[in-house]
Amino acid sequence: MTPFVSVEGLSKTYTARSLLRRSRAATHAVRDVSFAIARNTIMGLAGESGSGKSTLARALVHLDPPSSGEVRVAGIPLARLGRRGLRKARRRMQIVFQDPHGALNPRLRIKYSLGEALANAGVPRRERRARAVELLRLVGLGPEHLDRYPRAFSGGQKQRIVIARALAGKPEFLILDEPVSSLDVSIQAQIINLLMDLKQRFGLTYLFISHDLSLVSYVSDSIGILQDGRLVEYGPAEQVLKQPRSEYTRALFDASPAMHRER
Amino acid sequence: MQGRTGDHACVLQVRDLHVTFKADGESAEALRGMNLDLRQGEIHGLVGESGAGKSVLLHTLLNLNRGASFVRTTGRVLYEERNLLELFEPEIRRIRGAEIAIVFQEPAKHLNPGLTIEEHIRDLLRYHLGVTRRPAGARTAELLELVELPLRVLRQYAFELSGGMQQRAMIALAIACNPRVLLADEPTTALDVTVQRQILELLLRLRAELGLSVLFVSHDLAVVREVADRVSVLYGGKLIENAENSALFDRALHPYTELLLRSVPSAAMRGRALNVIPGTVPDATAVPPGCAFHPRCPIAAERCAIELPELRAHHEDHSVACFFPGQLVEPAGRQG
Ligand SMILES: Nc1ncnc2c1ncn2[C@@H]1O[C@H](COP(=O)(O)OP(=O)(O)OP(=O)(O)O)[C@@H](O)[C@H]1O
Ligand SMILES: Nc1ncnc2c1ncn2[C@@H]1O[C@H](COP(=O)(O)OP(=O)(O)O)[C@@H](O)[C@H]1O
Ligand code: SF4
Ligand SMILES: [Mg+2]
Ligand SMILES: [Mg+2]
């Protein structure tokens, strides 16, 4: 079976001119990363802060062009697409970020935030309102929320709206970058269940990024662990959980506090 | 009875604490009759979701509530036979930082960027203990050793240190004057798991070596389970359950506690939907009447919306504020 998303030899290097040395200091944020995600499965990506998780996410969808390497989504190499082709392809893949507060324009009523996304997705104007209501319903909100501003919503509700917006273009692939880290424990469970439902319902494929190993263990079909930009562990979840190959993975699991200890 | 609960010596006792703020003209009761005993030498975990009142409680213990939105505090905070809330500022200042010290989630925000770590420690020792230069030097070195920081850190500024090192420096400052009580507000939340582990181990060691009593605030149930001897659960500005660690995690009595524990994802839950608590945590300006949890509680009865359940001992050493403790049925197939 060909994977839905495949990443080969992906690297991202940031260069910043150093004031003192007049030289260029390079940060190798992502180094030679390869993996593949089968359709309708979830790859979990974990690692400590600064390990390159968010950089990888942005490079993957070419929000920041990778320094090298190839990404294929549904068999199409993204690098070969022109700007217009890339914009079209991006409808099929969306990123949901950690902080729902920063993700919504505070001065736009929810209907306009959703309307904008629907317009980008090519939905004709007269259909947008109905589609917006449908999107809200998908995430457990109602039409009464359309006229409100973001400040009227709790963090969990905002994250639902952000997810609704990501679904506007009927994407097939979602990158979820710490989608519940800023939410309360009881609200996290609501959002995770919602994401799992949506995945089943629409046959979605996820790259699920989190520093929380218990959460990654729960959601993932396959798991990758990043350390200093390198994918030091990658394999089916069962295997990574039971017999991690890298010493680093073992250390991470041992250090992370768990409610239910199985090992 | 002051200073003891049952057979246990208490260092700090909170009685009927109410704290009121004003938010957009509305009155916000952040603490609504809080009672809590901190026993000698224990690590007391305080868990609750955002807005439950965890940080307000810690600030109130040290009489730190300030600002235009602060309205009033009532109740008692008993420490060494005295109500800390009745002390004048110069008196509480002698206790704050010296006998009761606090460690924050984000050390960088609480360290002065213009002072080296050594200057921080020296100022603190001079202020509280009147220690002069030379002995201060010896004590400073000793503190760094306790928190396992290299001596070079003394000449460094907070921003030059990693998150974990900043937190160690913050802890060194907190224990500098040999406090009896350490208040820790999410001390590891901003840290990576490996660093978090080191800080937790440091706290455990300091408790053992210095006999500290620690009030450990966290929203992370797994962290609290690992370090706390005793755990209290906060909801809507009140303490709703209190028990020894394993009793709380294995035999929770309050529906909120039980549901919260069940909502934590883990490898053991793979393939099954997580348990969910419907609705959201209450805002301090609009805490529901009766039991604050009743709009979200699956077993709420009529009286729950009207009467306020008080915290009382269900059995020895396990208190709960609920009319129907332990009556939430287990869902089929739940694993412990
Ligand atoms: N200065 C203030 N003015 C108005 N309301 C306040 C103030 N400080 C706290 N509150 C309110 O008091 C309640 C308790 O806040 P607190 O900061 O103690 O929560 P917490 O349990 O520490 O939450 P978190 O997990 O988010 O840190 C909240 O509803 C908060 O909005
Ligand atoms: N725009 C940027 N310019 C320079 N360095 C960056 C930039 N974005 C990220 N980095 C660096 O790349 C590394 C990985 O960062 P990031 O992907 O944000 O990590 P994570 O999401 O895993 O916490 C870090 O060293 C970070 O400082
Ligand atoms: S008092 Fe009533 S509403 Fe509150 S937790 Fe107990 S059963 Fe539920
Ligand atoms: Mg990130
Ligand atoms: Mg707080």
XYZ file of C-alpha atoms and ligand atoms in Angstrom:
667
model
C 0.000 0.000 0.000
C 1.359 3.429 -0.862
C 1.388 5.758 2.108
C -0.792 8.846 2.048
C 1.963 11.095 3.317
C 5.605 10.338 2.756
C 8.570 12.354 3.900
C 12.060 11.593 2.718
C 15.300 13.087 3.920
C 13.599 16.250 5.118
C 15.935 18.888 6.571
C 15.420 22.442 7.679
C 18.317 24.701 8.546
C 17.920 28.218 9.856
C 20.841 30.552 9.406
C 21.269 33.674 11.460
C 24.113 36.121 11.086
C 26.096 36.193 14.288
C 26.881 39.752 15.351
C 30.142 38.964 17.025
C 31.771 36.534 14.700
C 30.518 37.922 11.413
C 29.893 34.365 10.462
C 26.685 32.543 9.780
C 25.474 30.306 12.571
C 23.312 27.482 11.322
C 20.618 25.804 13.392
C 19.858 22.382 12.036
C 16.304 22.320 13.348
C 15.292 19.232 11.369
C 17.855 16.783 10.038
C 17.293 14.130 7.436
C 13.909 12.969 8.639
C 12.000 10.235 6.811
C 8.667 8.619 7.586
C 5.387 7.633 5.992
C 1.812 7.796 7.202
C -0.827 5.421 5.839
C -4.240 6.829 4.981
C -6.651 7.159 7.882
C -3.986 6.467 10.492
C -2.320 8.650 13.103
C 1.381 9.176 13.442
C 2.312 10.602 16.826
C 5.389 12.797 17.026
C 6.961 13.503 20.397
C 10.127 15.183 21.600
C 11.320 17.758 24.076
C 11.002 21.474 23.495
C 13.240 22.712 20.730
C 13.598 19.231 19.265
C 12.104 20.446 15.979
C 8.504 19.254 16.094
C 6.908 22.526 14.957
C 9.645 23.193 12.417
C 9.016 19.769 10.921
C 5.280 20.497 10.744
C 5.810 23.763 8.885
C 8.399 22.314 6.529
C 6.156 19.353 5.799
C 3.388 21.501 4.315
C 5.959 23.890 2.826
C 4.791 26.827 4.941
C 8.533 27.212 5.411
C 10.228 25.593 2.431
C 12.425 22.688 3.511
C 16.179 23.052 3.024
C 16.224 19.626 1.419
C 14.224 16.472 1.141
C 10.948 15.489 -0.429
C 7.371 15.448 0.778
C 4.615 13.642 -1.086
C 0.968 13.907 -0.195
C -1.351 11.501 -1.989
C 1.584 10.678 -4.222
C 2.150 14.281 -5.332
C 5.593 15.766 -4.600
C 4.880 19.195 -3.067
C 8.137 20.697 -4.306
C 7.028 20.273 -7.906
C 3.884 22.293 -7.415
C 3.959 25.966 -8.265
C 2.585 28.545 -5.872
C -0.980 28.069 -7.108
C -0.726 24.338 -7.093
C 0.634 24.460 -3.565
C -2.219 26.663 -2.412
C -4.685 24.194 -3.831
C -2.855 21.251 -2.307
C -2.851 22.965 1.078
C -6.619 22.747 1.235
C -6.119 19.031 1.525
C -3.775 19.509 4.476
C -4.254 21.810 7.415
C -2.278 22.649 10.548
C -4.007 23.148 13.899
C -1.762 24.919 16.383
C -1.502 24.725 20.138
C -2.836 28.084 21.128
C -6.476 28.554 20.125
C -6.429 32.077 21.588
C -3.939 33.359 19.052
C -5.444 31.396 16.167
C -8.685 33.346 15.793
C -8.853 37.007 14.842
C -10.342 38.662 17.957
C -12.148 41.286 15.868
C -13.956 38.847 13.606
C -17.242 37.226 14.477
C -17.003 33.457 14.176
C -19.103 33.442 10.990
C -16.503 35.624 9.262
C -13.582 33.504 10.422
C -15.325 30.434 9.076
C -16.546 32.318 5.989
C -13.013 33.315 5.098
C -11.850 29.720 5.288
C -14.818 28.574 3.224
C -14.110 31.252 0.605
C -10.495 30.070 0.412
C -11.826 26.591 -0.095
C -13.827 27.821 -3.072
C -17.280 27.494 -1.505
C -19.702 29.887 -3.247
C -20.952 32.778 -1.116
C -24.580 31.658 -0.901
C -23.595 28.261 0.439
C -21.225 29.544 3.099
C -23.654 30.152 5.902
C -25.123 26.680 5.683
C -21.649 25.162 5.483
C -20.510 27.226 8.492
C -23.429 25.899 10.540
C -22.574 22.394 9.417
C -18.924 22.871 10.440
C -19.943 24.129 13.878
C -22.239 21.172 14.316
C -19.381 18.802 13.465
C -17.420 20.141 16.424
C -20.324 20.201 18.835
C -21.304 23.878 18.564
C -24.501 25.436 17.259
C -25.700 28.196 14.879
C -26.160 30.532 17.866
C -22.369 30.767 18.050
C -21.975 32.248 14.556
C -22.463 35.860 15.593
C -20.152 35.796 18.582
C -16.602 37.060 18.891
C -13.756 34.754 19.971
C -13.545 36.355 23.435
C -16.969 34.929 24.248
C -15.587 31.398 24.077
C -13.593 29.256 26.480
C -10.267 27.763 25.396
C -11.893 24.430 24.585
C -14.634 26.062 22.515
C -12.060 28.136 20.660
C -10.122 25.007 19.826
C -13.347 23.460 18.487
C -13.810 26.504 16.250
C -10.205 26.294 15.065
C -10.787 22.641 14.185
C -14.057 23.527 12.417
C -12.182 26.107 10.373
C -9.485 23.600 9.478
C -12.206 21.314 8.151
C -13.627 24.015 5.833
C -11.797 22.784 2.737
C -12.577 19.123 3.437
C -8.941 18.296 4.096
C -7.665 14.764 4.102
C -4.587 15.359 6.202
C -4.346 17.325 9.458
C -1.208 18.270 11.323
C -2.170 18.786 14.941
C 0.645 20.645 16.713
C 0.042 20.282 20.459
C -3.713 20.645 19.880
C -4.688 20.243 23.541
C -1.608 21.380 25.484
C -3.133 24.663 26.541
C -6.432 23.129 27.646
C -7.688 21.775 30.954
C -7.553 18.034 31.559
C -11.314 17.533 31.275
C -11.466 19.683 28.135
C -8.505 17.848 26.582
C -10.497 14.621 26.666
C -13.427 16.293 24.883
C -11.187 17.585 22.090
C -9.284 14.314 21.705
C -12.526 12.352 21.413
C -13.746 14.878 18.856
C -10.564 14.491 16.799
C -10.812 10.703 16.918
C -14.474 10.846 15.792
C -13.685 13.166 12.902
C -10.870 10.906 11.807
C -13.199 7.903 11.653
C -16.002 9.794 10.023
C -14.046 11.432 7.229
C -11.192 8.977 6.824
C -8.683 11.643 7.900
C -4.958 11.145 8.330
C -3.175 12.886 11.221
C 0.298 13.883 12.240
C -0.295 14.349 15.956
C 2.428 16.355 17.686
C 2.670 16.430 21.451
C 5.250 16.476 24.190
C 2.858 14.373 26.295
C 3.900 10.751 25.901
C 0.758 9.340 27.514
C -1.342 11.197 24.989
C 0.861 10.148 22.066
C 0.664 6.544 23.299
C -3.108 6.779 23.378
C -3.772 8.257 19.929
C -1.041 6.904 17.673
C -0.852 4.057 15.189
C 2.805 4.833 14.608
C 5.163 6.902 16.732
C 8.204 9.023 15.950
C 10.511 10.580 18.529
C 12.557 13.640 17.640
C 15.783 14.565 19.381
C 17.791 17.563 18.195
C 16.009 17.486 14.864
C 16.670 13.780 14.263
C 14.043 11.086 14.206
C 15.735 8.782 16.704
C 12.766 6.429 16.945
C 10.123 5.517 14.419
C 7.856 2.535 14.134
C 4.432 1.050 14.848
C 3.072 2.300 18.183
C 2.945 -1.169 19.749
C 6.589 -1.731 19.012
C 7.787 1.692 20.138
C 5.819 1.349 23.362
C 7.001 -2.173 24.126
C 10.504 -2.280 22.683
C 11.812 1.141 21.824
C 14.956 0.928 19.779
C 16.657 4.042 21.019
C 18.037 4.617 24.487
C 16.627 8.142 24.346
C 13.049 6.924 23.873
C 13.402 4.679 26.876
C 14.740 7.570 28.956
C 11.839 9.781 27.894
C 9.246 7.173 28.812
C 10.935 6.504 32.130
C 11.039 10.189 32.994
C 7.467 10.927 32.060
C 4.988 10.611 34.903
C 2.122 8.279 34.099
C -1.251 7.694 35.681
C -1.302 4.072 34.629
C 2.023 2.283 34.691
C 2.040 -0.798 32.567
C 5.662 -1.603 32.330
C -7.196 21.956 68.677
C -5.021 24.300 66.715
C -1.914 22.834 65.171
C -3.235 19.283 64.986
C -5.756 17.270 63.051
C -6.287 13.914 64.622
C -2.826 12.653 65.420
C -1.064 14.793 62.910
C 0.900 17.936 63.585
C -0.013 20.686 61.148
C 2.237 23.517 60.091
C -0.413 25.462 58.273
C -4.166 25.468 58.627
C -6.593 27.259 56.361
C -10.042 27.924 57.728
C -13.081 29.189 55.851
C -11.038 31.264 53.456
C -12.942 33.548 51.103
C -11.220 35.720 48.526
C -13.143 38.144 46.362
C -12.036 40.013 43.244
C -13.888 42.341 40.951
C -13.963 41.408 37.262
C -15.683 43.780 34.795
C -17.775 45.218 37.596
C -18.891 41.752 38.636
C -17.839 40.201 41.874
C -15.654 37.110 41.447
C -15.332 34.831 44.437
C -12.090 32.996 43.710
C -12.077 31.095 47.019
C -15.416 30.250 48.590
C -14.768 28.841 52.005
C -11.543 26.920 51.664
C -10.325 24.601 54.427
C -6.978 22.867 54.292
C -4.429 21.326 56.640
C -0.792 21.105 55.686
C 0.816 18.468 57.865
C 4.356 18.568 59.115
C 6.804 17.072 56.596
C 4.279 16.091 53.954
C 4.112 16.885 50.271
C 0.543 17.968 49.800
C -0.598 17.926 46.186
C -3.221 20.442 45.202
C -4.930 19.655 41.901
C -7.604 21.485 39.990
C -8.344 22.863 36.558
C -7.745 26.458 35.544
C -9.600 28.973 37.617
C -10.168 26.516 40.459
C -8.301 28.866 42.790
C -4.926 27.173 43.187
C -2.760 30.239 42.618
C -5.088 32.543 44.518
C -4.821 30.217 47.509
C -1.023 30.315 47.505
C -0.975 34.094 47.180
C -3.518 34.446 49.956
C -1.481 32.270 52.311
C 1.265 34.871 52.105
C -1.091 37.824 52.016
C 0.033 38.735 48.519
C -3.313 39.700 47.007
C -2.967 43.206 45.609
C -4.106 45.280 42.717
C -7.159 47.239 41.720
C -9.323 44.157 41.193
C -8.695 42.689 44.638
C -11.628 43.265 46.980
C -11.255 41.307 50.194
C -10.080 38.224 52.056
C -11.875 36.704 55.030
C -11.081 33.609 57.068
C -7.955 32.414 58.825
C -4.525 31.149 57.863
C -3.046 29.718 61.021
C 0.715 29.409 61.330
C 2.407 29.032 64.689
C -0.645 30.103 66.627
C -1.084 33.221 64.561
C -3.528 34.216 61.850
C -1.275 35.380 59.029
C -4.106 37.432 57.556
C -4.122 39.675 60.618
C -0.416 40.449 60.597
C 0.877 43.854 59.592
C 3.031 43.967 56.498
C 6.405 44.193 58.343
C 5.487 41.112 60.367
C 4.331 39.006 57.440
C 7.388 40.096 55.530
C 9.567 38.396 58.079
C 7.688 35.172 57.504
C 7.344 35.433 53.747
C 10.430 34.014 52.056
C 12.019 33.073 55.365
C 9.609 30.653 57.010
C 7.142 30.174 54.197
C 8.732 30.356 50.774
C 7.234 30.142 47.311
C 8.441 28.676 44.017
C 6.712 29.716 40.798
C 6.025 28.057 37.464
C 8.038 30.585 35.509
C 11.191 31.417 37.456
C 12.389 33.843 34.787
C 9.503 36.158 35.598
C 10.367 36.207 39.272
C 14.114 36.651 39.104
C 15.468 40.162 38.637
C 17.217 40.283 35.249
C 19.685 42.872 36.588
C 20.991 40.708 39.427
C 23.240 37.675 39.326
C 22.130 34.541 41.154
C 24.692 35.314 43.866
C 23.282 38.814 44.356
C 19.789 37.371 44.659
C 20.843 34.972 47.373
C 22.958 37.533 49.203
C 20.176 40.110 49.262
C 17.761 37.561 50.598
C 20.089 36.357 53.362
C 20.914 39.906 54.359
C 17.290 40.913 54.458
C 15.972 38.004 56.439
C 18.889 36.845 58.500
C 21.059 39.960 58.584
C 23.916 37.788 57.428
C 27.055 39.652 56.407
C 29.266 38.995 53.478
C 31.545 36.167 54.539
C 29.124 33.730 56.125
C 26.748 34.505 53.267
C 29.392 33.227 50.875
C 29.587 29.897 52.681
C 25.841 29.535 52.811
C 25.521 30.405 49.143
C 27.918 27.653 48.143
C 26.053 25.229 50.360
C 22.720 26.145 48.744
C 24.056 25.607 45.267
C 25.284 22.209 46.284
C 21.871 21.340 47.699
C 20.146 22.101 44.423
C 23.015 20.606 42.397
C 24.050 23.711 40.523
C 27.696 24.399 39.620
C 29.309 27.365 41.404
C 29.761 29.264 38.159
C 26.027 29.895 38.152
C 26.569 32.417 40.959
C 28.002 34.945 38.530
C 25.338 34.361 35.927
C 22.045 36.087 35.265
C 18.773 34.205 35.086
C 18.437 34.631 31.314
C 21.758 32.879 30.835
C 20.422 29.710 32.447
C 18.262 26.945 31.009
C 14.715 26.505 32.288
C 15.735 23.670 34.583
C 18.656 25.624 36.008
C 16.461 28.665 36.581
C 14.050 26.511 38.517
C 16.931 25.105 40.596
C 18.100 28.652 41.318
C 14.566 29.615 42.311
C 14.423 26.642 44.667
C 17.828 27.572 46.126
C 16.434 31.024 46.887
C 13.301 29.550 48.380
C 15.200 27.306 50.787
C 17.943 29.865 51.538
C 16.509 30.876 54.904
C 15.584 27.360 56.000
C 11.853 27.714 55.572
C 9.489 25.261 57.189
C 6.965 25.502 54.401
C 7.464 25.539 50.652
C 4.627 26.634 48.396
C 5.200 25.392 44.856
C 2.918 26.738 42.102
C 3.239 24.475 39.057
C 7.017 24.334 39.516
C 7.594 21.899 36.648
C 4.820 22.722 34.192
C 7.068 24.670 31.841
C 9.804 22.049 31.842
C 10.581 19.059 29.646
C 9.890 15.647 31.172
C 13.517 14.764 31.833
C 14.137 18.089 33.563
C 10.812 17.836 35.352
C 11.903 14.487 36.720
C 15.111 16.019 38.109
C 13.230 18.846 39.820
C 10.703 16.435 41.344
C 13.535 14.316 42.687
C 15.188 17.417 44.062
C 12.006 18.370 45.914
C 11.690 14.874 47.369
C 15.287 14.947 48.538
C 14.974 18.398 50.100
C 11.864 17.317 51.929
C 13.768 14.360 53.357
C 16.911 16.312 54.196
C 15.385 19.543 55.442
C 12.056 18.294 56.752
C 10.149 20.724 54.559
C 6.386 20.703 54.342
C 5.385 21.309 50.744
C 2.158 22.498 49.196
C 2.532 21.348 45.609
C 0.112 22.860 43.110
C -0.341 21.212 39.740
C -2.969 20.602 37.116
C -1.070 17.451 36.131
C -2.579 14.451 37.910
C 0.256 12.122 36.967
C 2.886 14.409 38.484
C 0.920 14.768 41.699
C 0.435 11.032 41.891
C 4.190 10.579 41.768
C 5.264 13.093 44.403
C 2.422 13.784 46.799
C 1.764 12.027 50.104
C -1.661 13.549 50.342
C -3.831 15.116 47.685
C -6.531 17.771 47.738
C -8.813 18.490 44.796
C -10.095 21.998 44.156
C -13.194 22.885 42.199
C -14.879 26.253 41.919
C -12.909 27.809 44.779
C -13.544 25.019 47.266
C -11.728 21.926 48.397
C -13.942 19.028 47.366
C -11.866 15.985 48.238
C -8.856 15.230 50.376
C -7.148 11.916 50.971
C -3.865 10.104 51.182
C -2.333 9.588 47.728
C -3.338 6.008 46.951
C -6.788 6.389 48.503
C -7.475 9.346 46.258
C -6.140 7.832 43.066
C -7.531 4.327 43.613
C -10.762 5.044 45.456
C -11.865 8.555 44.614
C -15.178 9.433 46.229
C -16.142 12.684 44.550
C -17.681 12.290 41.086
C -15.535 15.128 39.751
C -12.304 13.522 40.960
C -13.332 10.146 39.618
C -14.282 11.541 36.204
C -11.139 13.631 36.017
C -9.016 10.534 36.661
C -10.906 8.617 34.006
C -10.392 11.329 31.400
C -6.598 11.005 31.364
C -5.356 9.325 28.171
C -2.843 6.486 28.360
C -1.627 3.530 26.352
C -3.994 1.347 28.379
C -6.960 3.295 26.957
C -5.962 2.742 23.309
C -8.875 2.055 21.013
C -11.470 3.223 23.502
C -13.043 6.654 23.767
C -11.865 8.719 26.708
C -14.310 9.476 29.449
C -15.467 13.014 29.159
C -16.858 15.494 31.654
C -19.437 17.536 29.774
C -19.415 21.327 30.028
C -16.654 23.559 31.332
C -15.127 24.622 34.637
C -17.109 27.408 36.291
C -15.978 30.997 36.132
C -15.452 32.717 39.469
C -18.085 35.314 38.539
C -20.730 32.654 37.963
C -20.208 29.652 40.206
C -23.372 27.526 40.131
C -25.393 27.483 43.365
C -25.493 24.419 45.578
C -22.762 21.983 44.583
C -20.660 23.895 42.047
C -20.225 20.685 40.044
C -23.927 19.889 39.713
C -24.432 21.085 36.097
C -21.738 18.618 34.988
C -22.409 15.802 37.411
C -23.954 12.605 35.984
C -25.519 11.667 39.332
C -26.719 15.098 40.454
C -29.996 15.046 42.377
C -32.410 17.870 43.080
C -30.854 18.903 46.355
C -27.420 19.240 44.686
C -28.583 22.406 42.912
C -29.831 23.955 46.142
C -27.779 22.807 49.106
C -24.055 23.226 49.480
C -22.315 19.949 50.359
C -19.746 20.562 53.088
C -16.385 18.826 53.204
C -16.652 16.050 55.766
C -14.807 12.885 56.683
C -16.293 9.949 54.801
C -14.034 7.609 56.614
C -10.820 8.117 58.481
C -8.432 10.363 56.605
C -10.601 10.728 53.529
C -12.883 13.749 53.255
C -15.282 14.637 50.501
C -17.817 17.373 49.752
C -20.631 15.488 48.022
C -24.086 14.246 48.992
C -23.498 10.942 47.219
C -19.820 10.085 47.694
C -18.514 7.028 45.877
C -21.798 6.463 44.089
C -20.713 7.110 40.544
C -20.948 3.702 38.880
C -17.967 2.290 37.084
C -18.357 2.121 33.339
C -18.140 -1.407 31.958
C -14.669 -2.588 31.128
C -12.812 0.068 33.041
C -9.310 -0.897 34.035
C -7.617 0.365 37.159
N -6.634 39.701 40.149
C -7.762 39.065 39.828
N -8.848 39.771 39.420
C -10.006 39.147 39.108
N -10.202 37.822 39.161
C -9.156 37.060 39.545
C -7.889 37.631 39.899
N -7.030 36.626 40.227
C -7.749 35.495 40.076
N -9.017 35.742 39.690
C -10.053 34.724 39.436
O -10.049 33.784 40.492
C -10.248 32.452 40.018
C -9.108 31.534 40.510
O -7.896 31.905 39.834
P -6.514 31.158 40.042
O -5.482 31.945 39.320
O -6.285 30.892 41.485
O -6.763 29.785 39.314
P -5.757 28.532 39.230
O -6.434 27.403 39.899
O -4.404 28.893 39.712
O -5.772 28.287 37.677
P -4.568 27.969 36.598
O -4.532 26.487 36.502
O -5.117 28.595 35.344
O -3.310 28.598 37.104
C -10.354 32.586 38.503
O -11.722 32.594 38.123
C -9.705 33.901 38.189
O -10.247 34.462 37.003
N 12.467 31.012 12.727
C 13.488 30.437 13.362
N 14.743 30.996 13.284
C 15.790 30.404 13.904
N 15.728 29.270 14.644
C 14.519 28.685 14.769
C 13.344 29.226 14.135
N 12.286 28.419 14.436
C 12.784 27.424 15.215
N 14.128 27.579 15.407
C 14.993 26.676 16.175
O 14.789 25.351 15.694
C 14.782 24.390 16.735
C 13.465 23.586 16.747
O 12.379 24.449 17.105
P 10.864 23.995 17.114
O 10.571 23.271 15.850
O 10.042 25.184 17.430
O 10.858 22.965 18.318
P 9.604 22.224 19.059
O 8.358 22.529 18.292
O 9.969 20.779 19.018
O 9.593 22.740 20.452
C 15.064 25.185 18.000
O 16.438 25.180 18.257
C 14.601 26.583 17.644
O 15.228 27.561 18.447
S -23.127 16.861 45.549
Fe -24.470 16.141 43.957
S -23.876 17.303 42.136
Fe -22.253 17.553 43.630
S -20.831 15.971 43.081
Fe -22.113 15.102 44.657
S -23.752 14.093 43.519
Fe -22.722 15.413 42.066
Mg 6.378 23.532 19.124
Mg -2.416 29.102 38.635
